[in-house]
Every structure is written in C-alpha cells, then in structure tokens.
Short mmCIF file of C-alpha atoms and ligand atoms in Angstrom, two decimals:
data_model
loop_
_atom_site.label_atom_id
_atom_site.label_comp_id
_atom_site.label_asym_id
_atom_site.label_seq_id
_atom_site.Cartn_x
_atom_site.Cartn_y
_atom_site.Cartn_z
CA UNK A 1313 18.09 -125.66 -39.06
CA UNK A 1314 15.03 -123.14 -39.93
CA UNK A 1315 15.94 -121.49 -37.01
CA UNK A 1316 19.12 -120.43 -37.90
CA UNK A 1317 19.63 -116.19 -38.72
CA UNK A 1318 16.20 -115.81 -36.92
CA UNK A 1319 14.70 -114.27 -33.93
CA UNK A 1320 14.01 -117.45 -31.77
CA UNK A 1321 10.20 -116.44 -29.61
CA UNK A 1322 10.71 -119.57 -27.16
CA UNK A 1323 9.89 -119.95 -23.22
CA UNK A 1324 12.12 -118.80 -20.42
CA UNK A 1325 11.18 -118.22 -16.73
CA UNK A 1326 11.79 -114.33 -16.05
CA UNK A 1327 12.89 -112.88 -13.14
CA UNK A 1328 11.28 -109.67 -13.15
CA UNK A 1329 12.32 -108.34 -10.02
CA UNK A 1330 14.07 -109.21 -6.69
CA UNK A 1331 11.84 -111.29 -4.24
CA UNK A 1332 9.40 -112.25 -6.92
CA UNK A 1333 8.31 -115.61 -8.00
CA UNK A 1334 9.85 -116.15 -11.69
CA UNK A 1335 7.44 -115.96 -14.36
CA UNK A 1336 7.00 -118.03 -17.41
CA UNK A 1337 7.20 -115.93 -20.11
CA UNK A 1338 7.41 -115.69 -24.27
CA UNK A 1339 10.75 -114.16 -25.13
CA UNK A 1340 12.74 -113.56 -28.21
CA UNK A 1341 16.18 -115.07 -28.38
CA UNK A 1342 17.92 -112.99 -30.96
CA UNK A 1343 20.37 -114.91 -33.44
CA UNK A 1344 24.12 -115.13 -32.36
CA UNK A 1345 26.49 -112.23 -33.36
CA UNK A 1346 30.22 -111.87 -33.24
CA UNK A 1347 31.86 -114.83 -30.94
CA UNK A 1348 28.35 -116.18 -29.89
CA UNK A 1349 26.88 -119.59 -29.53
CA UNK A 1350 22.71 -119.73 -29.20
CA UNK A 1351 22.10 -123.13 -27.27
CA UNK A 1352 18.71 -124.90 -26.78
CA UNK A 1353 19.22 -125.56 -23.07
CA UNK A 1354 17.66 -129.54 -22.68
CA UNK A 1355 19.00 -129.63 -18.68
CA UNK A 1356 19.30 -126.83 -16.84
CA UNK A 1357 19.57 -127.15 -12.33
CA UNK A 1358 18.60 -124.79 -9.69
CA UNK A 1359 21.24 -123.83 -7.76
CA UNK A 1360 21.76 -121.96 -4.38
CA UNK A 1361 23.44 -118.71 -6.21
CA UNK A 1362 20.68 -118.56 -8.06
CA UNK A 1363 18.06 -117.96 -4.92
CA UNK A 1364 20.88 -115.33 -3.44
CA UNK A 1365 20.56 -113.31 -6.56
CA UNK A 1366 16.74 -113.36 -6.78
CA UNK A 1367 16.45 -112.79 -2.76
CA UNK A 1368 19.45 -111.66 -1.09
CA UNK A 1369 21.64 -109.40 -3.69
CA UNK A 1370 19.79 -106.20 -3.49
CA UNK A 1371 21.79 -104.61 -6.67
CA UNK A 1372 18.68 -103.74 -9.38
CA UNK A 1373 20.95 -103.73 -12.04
CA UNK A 1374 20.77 -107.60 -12.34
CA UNK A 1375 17.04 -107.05 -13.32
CA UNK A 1376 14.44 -107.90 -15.10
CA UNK A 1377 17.02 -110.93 -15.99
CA UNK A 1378 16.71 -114.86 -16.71
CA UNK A 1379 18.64 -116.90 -13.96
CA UNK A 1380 20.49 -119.99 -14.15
CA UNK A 1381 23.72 -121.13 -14.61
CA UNK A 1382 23.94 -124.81 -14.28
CA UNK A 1383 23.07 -126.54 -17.76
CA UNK A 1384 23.91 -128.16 -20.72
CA UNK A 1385 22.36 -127.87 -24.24
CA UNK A 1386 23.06 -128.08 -27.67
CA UNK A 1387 24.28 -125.88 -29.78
CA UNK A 1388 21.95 -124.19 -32.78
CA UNK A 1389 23.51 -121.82 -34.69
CA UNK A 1390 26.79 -119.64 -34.22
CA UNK A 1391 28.08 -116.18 -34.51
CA UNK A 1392 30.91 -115.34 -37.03
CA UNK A 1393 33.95 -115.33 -35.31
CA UNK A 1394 32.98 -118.72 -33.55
CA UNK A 1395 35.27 -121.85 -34.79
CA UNK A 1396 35.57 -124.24 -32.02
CA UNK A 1397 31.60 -125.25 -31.73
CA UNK A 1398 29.62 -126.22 -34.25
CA UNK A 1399 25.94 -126.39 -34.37
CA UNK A 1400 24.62 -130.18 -33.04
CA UNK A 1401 27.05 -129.90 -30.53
CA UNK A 1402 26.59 -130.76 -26.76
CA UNK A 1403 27.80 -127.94 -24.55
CA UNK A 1404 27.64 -126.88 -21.22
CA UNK A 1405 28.19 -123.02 -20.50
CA UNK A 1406 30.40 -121.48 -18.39
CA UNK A 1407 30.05 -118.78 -15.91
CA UNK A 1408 33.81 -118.36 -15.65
CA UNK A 1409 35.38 -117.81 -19.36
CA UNK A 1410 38.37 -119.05 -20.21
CA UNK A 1411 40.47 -117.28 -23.10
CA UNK A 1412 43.23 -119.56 -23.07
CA UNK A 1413 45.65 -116.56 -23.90
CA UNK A 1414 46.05 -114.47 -21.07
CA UNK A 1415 48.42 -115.02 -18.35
CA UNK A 1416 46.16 -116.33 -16.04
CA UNK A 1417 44.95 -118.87 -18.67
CA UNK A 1418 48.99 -119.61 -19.08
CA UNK A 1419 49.44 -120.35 -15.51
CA UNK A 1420 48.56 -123.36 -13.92
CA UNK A 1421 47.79 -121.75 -10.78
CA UNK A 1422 44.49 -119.89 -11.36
CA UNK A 1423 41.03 -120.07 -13.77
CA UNK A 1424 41.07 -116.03 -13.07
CA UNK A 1425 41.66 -115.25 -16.70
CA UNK A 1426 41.30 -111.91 -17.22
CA UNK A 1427 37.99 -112.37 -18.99
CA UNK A 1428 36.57 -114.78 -16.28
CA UNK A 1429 33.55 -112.20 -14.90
CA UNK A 1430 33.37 -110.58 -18.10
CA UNK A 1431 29.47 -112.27 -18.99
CA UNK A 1432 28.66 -111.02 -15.46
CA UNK A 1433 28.45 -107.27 -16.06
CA UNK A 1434 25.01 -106.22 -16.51
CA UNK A 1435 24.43 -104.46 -20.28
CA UNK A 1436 21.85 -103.02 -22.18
CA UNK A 1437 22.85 -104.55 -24.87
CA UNK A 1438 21.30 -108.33 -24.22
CA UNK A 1439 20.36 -110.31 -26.82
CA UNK A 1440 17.37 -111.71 -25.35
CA UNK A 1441 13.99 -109.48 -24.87
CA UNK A 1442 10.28 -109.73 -23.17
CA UNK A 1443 7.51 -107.48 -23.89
CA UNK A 1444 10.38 -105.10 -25.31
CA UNK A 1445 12.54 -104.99 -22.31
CA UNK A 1446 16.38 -106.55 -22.81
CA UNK A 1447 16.78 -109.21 -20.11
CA UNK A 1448 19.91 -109.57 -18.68
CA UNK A 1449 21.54 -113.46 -18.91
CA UNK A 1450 22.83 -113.77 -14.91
CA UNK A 1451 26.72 -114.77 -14.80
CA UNK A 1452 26.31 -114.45 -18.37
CA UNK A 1453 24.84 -117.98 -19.02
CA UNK A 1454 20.91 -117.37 -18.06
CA UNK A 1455 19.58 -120.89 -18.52
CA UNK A 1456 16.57 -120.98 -17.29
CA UNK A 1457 15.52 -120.53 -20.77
CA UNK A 1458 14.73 -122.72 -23.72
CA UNK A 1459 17.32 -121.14 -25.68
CA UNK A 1460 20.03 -119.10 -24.14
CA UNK A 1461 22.90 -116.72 -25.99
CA UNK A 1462 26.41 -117.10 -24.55
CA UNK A 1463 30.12 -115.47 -25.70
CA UNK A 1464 32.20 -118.54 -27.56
CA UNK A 1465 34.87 -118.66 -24.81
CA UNK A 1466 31.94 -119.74 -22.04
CA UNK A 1467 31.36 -122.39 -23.99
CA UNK A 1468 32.69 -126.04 -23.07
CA UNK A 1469 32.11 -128.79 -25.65
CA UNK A 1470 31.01 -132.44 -24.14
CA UNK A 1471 30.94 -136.03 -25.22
CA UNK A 1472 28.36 -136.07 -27.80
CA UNK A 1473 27.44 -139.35 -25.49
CA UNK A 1474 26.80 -137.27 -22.33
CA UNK A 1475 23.00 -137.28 -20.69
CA UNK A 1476 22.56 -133.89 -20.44
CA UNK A 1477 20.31 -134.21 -17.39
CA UNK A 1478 23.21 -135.24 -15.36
CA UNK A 1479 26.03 -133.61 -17.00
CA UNK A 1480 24.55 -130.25 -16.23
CA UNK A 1481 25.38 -130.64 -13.07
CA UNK A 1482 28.94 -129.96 -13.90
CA UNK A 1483 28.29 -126.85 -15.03
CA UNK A 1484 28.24 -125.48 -11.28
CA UNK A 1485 27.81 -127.28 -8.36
CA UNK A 1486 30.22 -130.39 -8.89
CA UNK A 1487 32.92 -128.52 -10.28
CA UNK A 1488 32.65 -126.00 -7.73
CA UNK A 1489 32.95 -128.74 -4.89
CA UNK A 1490 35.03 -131.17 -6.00
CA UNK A 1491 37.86 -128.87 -7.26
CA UNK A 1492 37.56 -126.92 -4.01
CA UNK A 1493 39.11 -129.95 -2.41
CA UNK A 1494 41.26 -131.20 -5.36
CA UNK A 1495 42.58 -128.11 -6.74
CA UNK A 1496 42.35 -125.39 -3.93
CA UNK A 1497 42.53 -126.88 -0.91
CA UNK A 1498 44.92 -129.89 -2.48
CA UNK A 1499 43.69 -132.07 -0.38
CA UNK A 1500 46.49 -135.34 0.44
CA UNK A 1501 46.17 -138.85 0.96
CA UNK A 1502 45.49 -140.32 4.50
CA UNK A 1503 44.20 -136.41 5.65
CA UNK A 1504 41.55 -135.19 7.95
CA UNK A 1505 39.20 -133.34 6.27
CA UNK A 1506 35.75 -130.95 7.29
CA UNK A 1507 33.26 -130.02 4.77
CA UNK A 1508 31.38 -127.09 6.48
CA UNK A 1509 27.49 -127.20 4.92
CA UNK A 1510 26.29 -130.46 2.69
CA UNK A 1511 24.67 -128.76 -0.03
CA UNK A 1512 25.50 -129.54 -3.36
CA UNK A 1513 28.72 -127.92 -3.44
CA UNK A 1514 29.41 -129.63 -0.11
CA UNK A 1515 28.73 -133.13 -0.93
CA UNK A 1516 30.61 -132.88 -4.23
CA UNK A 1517 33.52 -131.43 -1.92
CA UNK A 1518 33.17 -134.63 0.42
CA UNK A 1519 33.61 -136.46 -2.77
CA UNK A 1520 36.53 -133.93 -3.90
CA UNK A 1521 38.12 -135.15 -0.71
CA UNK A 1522 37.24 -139.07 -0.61
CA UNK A 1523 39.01 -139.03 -4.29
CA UNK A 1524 41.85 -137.53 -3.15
CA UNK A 1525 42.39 -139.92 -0.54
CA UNK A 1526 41.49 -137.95 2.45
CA UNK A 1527 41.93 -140.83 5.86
CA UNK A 1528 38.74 -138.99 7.48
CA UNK A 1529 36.38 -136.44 6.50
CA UNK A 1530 34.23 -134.91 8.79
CA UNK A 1531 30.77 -133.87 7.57
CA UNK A 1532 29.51 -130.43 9.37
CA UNK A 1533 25.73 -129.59 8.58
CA UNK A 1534 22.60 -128.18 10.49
CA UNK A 1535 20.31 -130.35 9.13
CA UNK A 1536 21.01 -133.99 10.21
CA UNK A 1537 18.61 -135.42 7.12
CA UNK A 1538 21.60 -134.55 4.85
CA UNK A 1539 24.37 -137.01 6.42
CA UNK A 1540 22.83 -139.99 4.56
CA UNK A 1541 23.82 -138.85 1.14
CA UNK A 1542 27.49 -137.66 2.96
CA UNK A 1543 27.85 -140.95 3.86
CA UNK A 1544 27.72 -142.52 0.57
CA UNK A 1545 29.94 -139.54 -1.16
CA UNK A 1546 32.49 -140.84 1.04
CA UNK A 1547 32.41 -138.90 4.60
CA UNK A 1548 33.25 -140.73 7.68
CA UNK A 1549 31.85 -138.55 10.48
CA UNK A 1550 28.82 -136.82 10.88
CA UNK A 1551 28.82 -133.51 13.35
CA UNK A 1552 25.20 -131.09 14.06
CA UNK A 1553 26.62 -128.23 15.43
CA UNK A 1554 23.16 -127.57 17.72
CA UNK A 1555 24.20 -130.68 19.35
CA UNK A 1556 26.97 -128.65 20.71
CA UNK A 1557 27.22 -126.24 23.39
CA UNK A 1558 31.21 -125.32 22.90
CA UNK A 1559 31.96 -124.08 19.10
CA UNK A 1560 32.08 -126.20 16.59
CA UNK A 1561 35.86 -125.66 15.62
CA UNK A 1562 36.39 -126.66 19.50
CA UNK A 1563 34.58 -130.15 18.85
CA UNK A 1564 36.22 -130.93 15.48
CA UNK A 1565 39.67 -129.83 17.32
CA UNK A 1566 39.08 -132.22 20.38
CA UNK A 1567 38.30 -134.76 17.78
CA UNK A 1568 41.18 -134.24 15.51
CA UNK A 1569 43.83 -134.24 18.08
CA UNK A 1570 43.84 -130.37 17.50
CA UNK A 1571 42.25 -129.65 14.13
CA UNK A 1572 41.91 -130.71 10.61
CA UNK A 1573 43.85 -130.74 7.91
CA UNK A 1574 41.81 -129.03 5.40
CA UNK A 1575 38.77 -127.36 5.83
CA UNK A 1576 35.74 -126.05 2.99
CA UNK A 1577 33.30 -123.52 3.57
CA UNK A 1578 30.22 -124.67 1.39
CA UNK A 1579 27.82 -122.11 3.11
CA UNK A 1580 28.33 -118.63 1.90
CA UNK A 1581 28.62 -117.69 5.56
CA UNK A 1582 31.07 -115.43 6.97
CA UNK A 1583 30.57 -116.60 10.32
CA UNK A 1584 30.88 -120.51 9.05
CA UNK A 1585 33.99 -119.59 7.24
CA UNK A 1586 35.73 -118.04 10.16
CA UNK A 1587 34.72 -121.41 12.32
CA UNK A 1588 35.99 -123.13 9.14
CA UNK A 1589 39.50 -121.68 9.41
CA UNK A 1590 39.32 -122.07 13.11
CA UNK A 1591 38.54 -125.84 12.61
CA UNK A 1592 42.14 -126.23 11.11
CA UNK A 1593 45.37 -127.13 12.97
CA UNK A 1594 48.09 -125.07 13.22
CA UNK A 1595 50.79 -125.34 11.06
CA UNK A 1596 49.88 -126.27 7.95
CA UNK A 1597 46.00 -126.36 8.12
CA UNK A 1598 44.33 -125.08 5.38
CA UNK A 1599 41.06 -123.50 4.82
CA UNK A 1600 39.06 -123.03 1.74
CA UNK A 1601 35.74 -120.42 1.52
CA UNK A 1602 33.83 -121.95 -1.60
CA UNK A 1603 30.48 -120.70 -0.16
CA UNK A 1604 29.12 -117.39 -2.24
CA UNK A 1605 28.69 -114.08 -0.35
CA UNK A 1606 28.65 -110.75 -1.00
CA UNK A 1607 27.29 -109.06 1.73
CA UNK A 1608 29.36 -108.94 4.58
CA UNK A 1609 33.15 -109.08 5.33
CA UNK A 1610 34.74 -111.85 7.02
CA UNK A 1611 37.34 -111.31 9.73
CA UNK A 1612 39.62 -114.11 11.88
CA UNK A 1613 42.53 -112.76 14.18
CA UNK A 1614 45.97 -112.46 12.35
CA UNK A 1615 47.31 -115.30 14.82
CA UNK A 1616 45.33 -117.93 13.10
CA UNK A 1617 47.68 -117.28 10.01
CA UNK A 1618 50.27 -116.67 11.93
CA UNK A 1619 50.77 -119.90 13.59
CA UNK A 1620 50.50 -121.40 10.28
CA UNK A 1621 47.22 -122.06 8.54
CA UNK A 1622 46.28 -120.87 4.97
CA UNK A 1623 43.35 -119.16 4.27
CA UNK A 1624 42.20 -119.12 0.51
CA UNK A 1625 38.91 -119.32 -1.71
CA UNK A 1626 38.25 -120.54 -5.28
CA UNK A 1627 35.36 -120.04 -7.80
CA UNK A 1628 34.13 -123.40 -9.85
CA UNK A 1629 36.70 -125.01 -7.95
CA UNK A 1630 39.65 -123.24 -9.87
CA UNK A 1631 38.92 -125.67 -12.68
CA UNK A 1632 39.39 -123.59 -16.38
CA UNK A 1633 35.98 -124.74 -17.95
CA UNK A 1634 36.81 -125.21 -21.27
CA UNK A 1635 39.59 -127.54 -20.51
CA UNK A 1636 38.19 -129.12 -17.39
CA UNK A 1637 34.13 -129.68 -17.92
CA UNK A 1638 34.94 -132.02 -20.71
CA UNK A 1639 37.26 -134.05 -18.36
CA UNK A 1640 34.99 -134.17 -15.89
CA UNK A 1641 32.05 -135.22 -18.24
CA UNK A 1642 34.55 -138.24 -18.95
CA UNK A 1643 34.60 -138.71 -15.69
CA UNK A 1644 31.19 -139.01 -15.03
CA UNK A 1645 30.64 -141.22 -18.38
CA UNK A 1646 33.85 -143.75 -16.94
CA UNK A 1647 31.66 -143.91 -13.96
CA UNK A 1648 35.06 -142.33 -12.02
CA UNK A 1649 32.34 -139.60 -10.79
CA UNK A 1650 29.01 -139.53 -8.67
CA UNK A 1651 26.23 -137.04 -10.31
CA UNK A 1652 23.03 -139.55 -10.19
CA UNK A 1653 23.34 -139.01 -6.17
CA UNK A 1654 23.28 -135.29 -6.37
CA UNK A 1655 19.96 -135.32 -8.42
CA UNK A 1656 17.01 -135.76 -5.93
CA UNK A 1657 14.03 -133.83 -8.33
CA UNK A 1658 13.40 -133.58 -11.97
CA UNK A 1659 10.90 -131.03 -12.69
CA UNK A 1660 9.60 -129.19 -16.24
CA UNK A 1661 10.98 -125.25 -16.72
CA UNK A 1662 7.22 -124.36 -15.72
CA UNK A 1663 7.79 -125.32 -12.45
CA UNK A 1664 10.69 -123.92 -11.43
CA UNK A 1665 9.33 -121.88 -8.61
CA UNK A 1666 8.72 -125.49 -6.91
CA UNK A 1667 12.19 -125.90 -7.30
CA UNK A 1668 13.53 -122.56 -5.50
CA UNK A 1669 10.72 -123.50 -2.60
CA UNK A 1670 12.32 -126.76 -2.32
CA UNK A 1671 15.92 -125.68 -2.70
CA UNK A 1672 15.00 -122.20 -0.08
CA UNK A 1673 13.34 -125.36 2.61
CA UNK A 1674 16.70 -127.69 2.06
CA UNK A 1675 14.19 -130.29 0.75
CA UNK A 1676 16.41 -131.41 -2.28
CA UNK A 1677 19.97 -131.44 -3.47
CA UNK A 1678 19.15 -130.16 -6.77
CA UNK A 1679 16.09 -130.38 -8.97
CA UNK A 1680 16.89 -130.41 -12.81
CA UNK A 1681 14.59 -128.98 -14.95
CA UNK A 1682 14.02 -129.97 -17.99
CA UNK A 1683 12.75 -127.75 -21.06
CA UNK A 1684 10.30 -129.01 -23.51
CA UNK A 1685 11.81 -130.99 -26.61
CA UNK A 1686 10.18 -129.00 -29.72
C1 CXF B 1448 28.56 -118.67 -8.61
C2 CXF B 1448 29.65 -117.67 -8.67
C3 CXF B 1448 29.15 -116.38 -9.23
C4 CXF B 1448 28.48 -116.54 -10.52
C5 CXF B 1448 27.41 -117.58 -10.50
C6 CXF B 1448 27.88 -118.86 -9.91
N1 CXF B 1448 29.07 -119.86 -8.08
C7 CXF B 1448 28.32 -120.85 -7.58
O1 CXF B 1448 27.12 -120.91 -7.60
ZN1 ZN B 1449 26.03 -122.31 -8.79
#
C-alpha cells in the first residue's frame, strides 16, 4: 500500500474540548510503531460512553481527543513486533486488551487482564496530531477517525466475510449486553429476568437473556417508544416506571412473586442500580451494574446481601475480545445473533454531531457512521 511507513493526513471528528460539538478536522495519523496496528475505520457507532465523556466526565486530561470506540476496519500497515494481523485484515478494536498471558487472561473467570485499561491512560505521546497538538485516542481505540492507531493486543481479527457496518456493533454495545446476562449475571433456563434501561446495551442484554433461556424477562425503561424493539429481542413484559406510584423494585416484586431472578443495570445510574438489586429476590437473586458511571457512589443496605442476593458488575460483558469478538461475529454471520435490529441510523463521519443529538434525545438505538471509501 503507498501508505504504508507514512504519515497518513486523513479526516477525524475532534473533540476539542468538553461540551463542544466535535469538529471535522485534517489530522495526521502517524505510521504504526512497536506492537501497533493503523486501521482505516469503514464502520464506526456512536455510543452512550461516548456522550458521558464529551459531557459528563469533567477530567481535562481526556482532551483535545478523538472519541469512539465501537468499530471495525481494516487493517493497513503494522508495527514491528505485530504477528497476529496482517495488513487487509478485518478487525474490530478493543477497548479492553487482552494479553492472553497474565493470570487474569489464564482464568476463566475474568477479561480483567492486567493490561485491560492500559489504552485508557491519557499520554503525550499519541500518535495522532491536529494543528500540532497530540490527540488523545479515548479507551485507546478513538474511531471516530478515518484511520485510527491501536496497541496489537486491542486488536480482534474477524471473518474476512463480516459487513463491517453491522459487525461494529460488537465492538461495544452487544458484547457489553449480551455477556452481561450470559457471562456475569449467568443467566438460567426457565428464569425471571429485568433489564433496567433499553438502550443498546439493554436490548442486547434482553437478548443475552432470551438466549439463555430466561422463562420471562421484564423490560424496565422510561421511555415507552423503546418496548417495541424489546419485544422482538425477546422480552415478555413491558414496565414505565412513571406509571408507578410505589418503587419500581416493589412492582417487579409483586409481579414476580417476590423478585427476579437476575437483574441488569443498563443505565449508568446509581440510583437505577440500587432499584436493580432491590428488584431481585432473596436468596439467590442476582444483580448485575453494566451501566457506566463514574461520578457518584452507589450504596444498598448490607441486608440486601445478606439475605442472599449477589451484587456484581462486568465491563464488555466479561467477554476477552480477542477470543470472543470473532465468535460473536460468527454468530452474527450464522444468523445465531440480532445486530440489523440495533441499527436504526446510518450517517457519514461529517455528521456525527446529528448522531450525539439523536443518541442525547433517545431518538435512535445507534447510528453507524460510515467514513468515506478513498
Ligand atoms: C465503556 C467502558 C469504558 C471504556 C469505554 C467503553 N463501556 C461501554 O461503553
Ligand atoms: Zn460503549
């Protein structure tokens, strides 16, 4: 490729500073170094941790930065060091890196490898600049980009097959979901279930749960317009908490028979994720938080653990990307997973800001942008 050992000046949409509309700008994408992959992002989708970074995460060392971390591109040139992935190769990147050496990587339990965050420490050592100022890539994958830089173990290598404007999805918001239920929560056969917010990440965890063979799951959500779409990802009843006057984990308990089974927090609320816990039965409920917050603690009293339930959280749905994405990419191509449904918007990269006004009203599911093919 002529590209290859040169300084790449392609599009990306900047985010200069917090609050501020992202700006389409010329960058320079320098060439991969030690253990990195440059990708041409084709797909990339807007997704709700994106919005909390640009609007609600008031740490400036995330800035000036390109956002995005829900994509899938192919690869154009690699670093020395970098084996596995070849250029021409599809990939999706991976927010959470997975070294396959550690002992977290060894266990079966847990996608913390000790490397997992490493891509989201801010540095000033980026390899991607705008009118001379390094950019930093957010969670290390920064895709809303034509080309992106990431480290070769946040890379996950896909059916040469896959449409990337569907696959992408995987990259977040599916995984995130549907391993909440499958691999966190562990969801059983014949169970009740409540997903707690019908985003994205809460639909795919309604499907998480419908695959693993929940009896009932009860879809919780604000905003009544986003049952439909529940419905067909498999949930069986539809609550609006402001249709309530008692709390919600009251309602779902009188119509339980005393509480669910499993529960999912797909807000990023701390106030949804203690009703979510409260929604389980005692005993042996069990309560995932998959929604994203920083910003405030959470708090339940001790006798909700005491009398049995489980309280525990996962990131990308404790899936281990580079094993897991590609499964799930089979998945999707076997047609043994939903991502068409999920997909409500396709927009260009220039319009992104559209796309976080649509995403910030709850007007879509997710809108995938697509970069232009040069
Ligand atoms: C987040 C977790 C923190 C890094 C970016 C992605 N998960 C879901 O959006
Ligand atoms: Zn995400």
């Amino acid at each position: 490729m002529a590209t290859v050992g040169k300084v790449i000046k392609c599009k990306a949409a900047v985010a200069w500073e917090l609050n501020k509309p992202l700006v389409i700008e010329e960058i320079e994408v320098a060439p991969p170094r030690e253990n990195e992959v440059r990708i041409k992002i084709v797909a990339t989708a807007v997704c709700h941790t994106d919005l909390y970074q640009l609007f609600e995460n008031k740490d400036s060392a995330g800035f000036p930065a390109i956002l995005g971390h829900e994509a899938a591109g192919i690869v154009e040139s690699v670093g020395p060091g970098v084996t596995e992935i070849k250029p021409g190769d599809k990939v999706i990147p991976l927010f959470i890196r997975q070294c396959r050496e550690c002992h977290f990587c060894k266990s079966p339990k847990t996608n913390q490898c000790v490397v997992a965050w490493d891509g989201a420490i801010p540095t000033s050592d980026t390899p991607i600049t705008c009118k001379g100022k390094n950019l930093q890539l957010f969670a290390g994958t920064g895709t809303f980009t034509e080309y992106t830089v990431v480290h070769k173990l946040a890379v996950a290598k896909i059916d040469p097959a896959a449409p990337l404007e569907k696959v992408c999805l995987i990259g977040c918001g599916i995984c995130t979901g549907y391993g909440a239920a499958v691999n966190t929560a562990k969801v059983e056969p014949g169970s009740t279930c409540a997903v707690f917010g019908l985003g994205a990440v809460g639909l795919a965890a309604v499907m998480g749960c419908h695959a693993a063979g929940a009896k009932r799951i009860i879809a919780v959500d604000i905003n009544p317009d986003k049952f439909e779409k529940a419905k067909v990802l498999g949930a069986t009843d539809f609550v609006n908490p402001k249709d309530h006057s008692e709390p919600i984990s009251q309602v779902l308990s009188e119509m339980t028979n005393g509480g669910v089974d499993f529960s999912l927090e797909c807000v990023g609320n701390v106030g949804v994720m203690r009703s979510a816990l409260e929604s389980c039965i005692q005993g042996w409920g069990v309560s995932v938080i998959v929604g994203w917050t920083e910003m405030d603690d959470v708090s339940a009293r001790p006798l909700m653990m005491i009398a049995g339930r489980t309280w525990k959280g996962s990131v990308f749905g404790g899936f281990k990307g580079r094993d897991a994405v590609p499964s799930m990419v089979k998945a999707y191509m076997d047609k043994k997973l939903k991502l068409d449904e999920f997909i409500t918007h396709n927009l260009p990269l220039e319009q992104i800001n559209d796309a976080i006004e649509m995403m910030k009203q709850g007007k879509c599911i997710r809108t995938v942008l697509s970069t232009s093919t040069k």
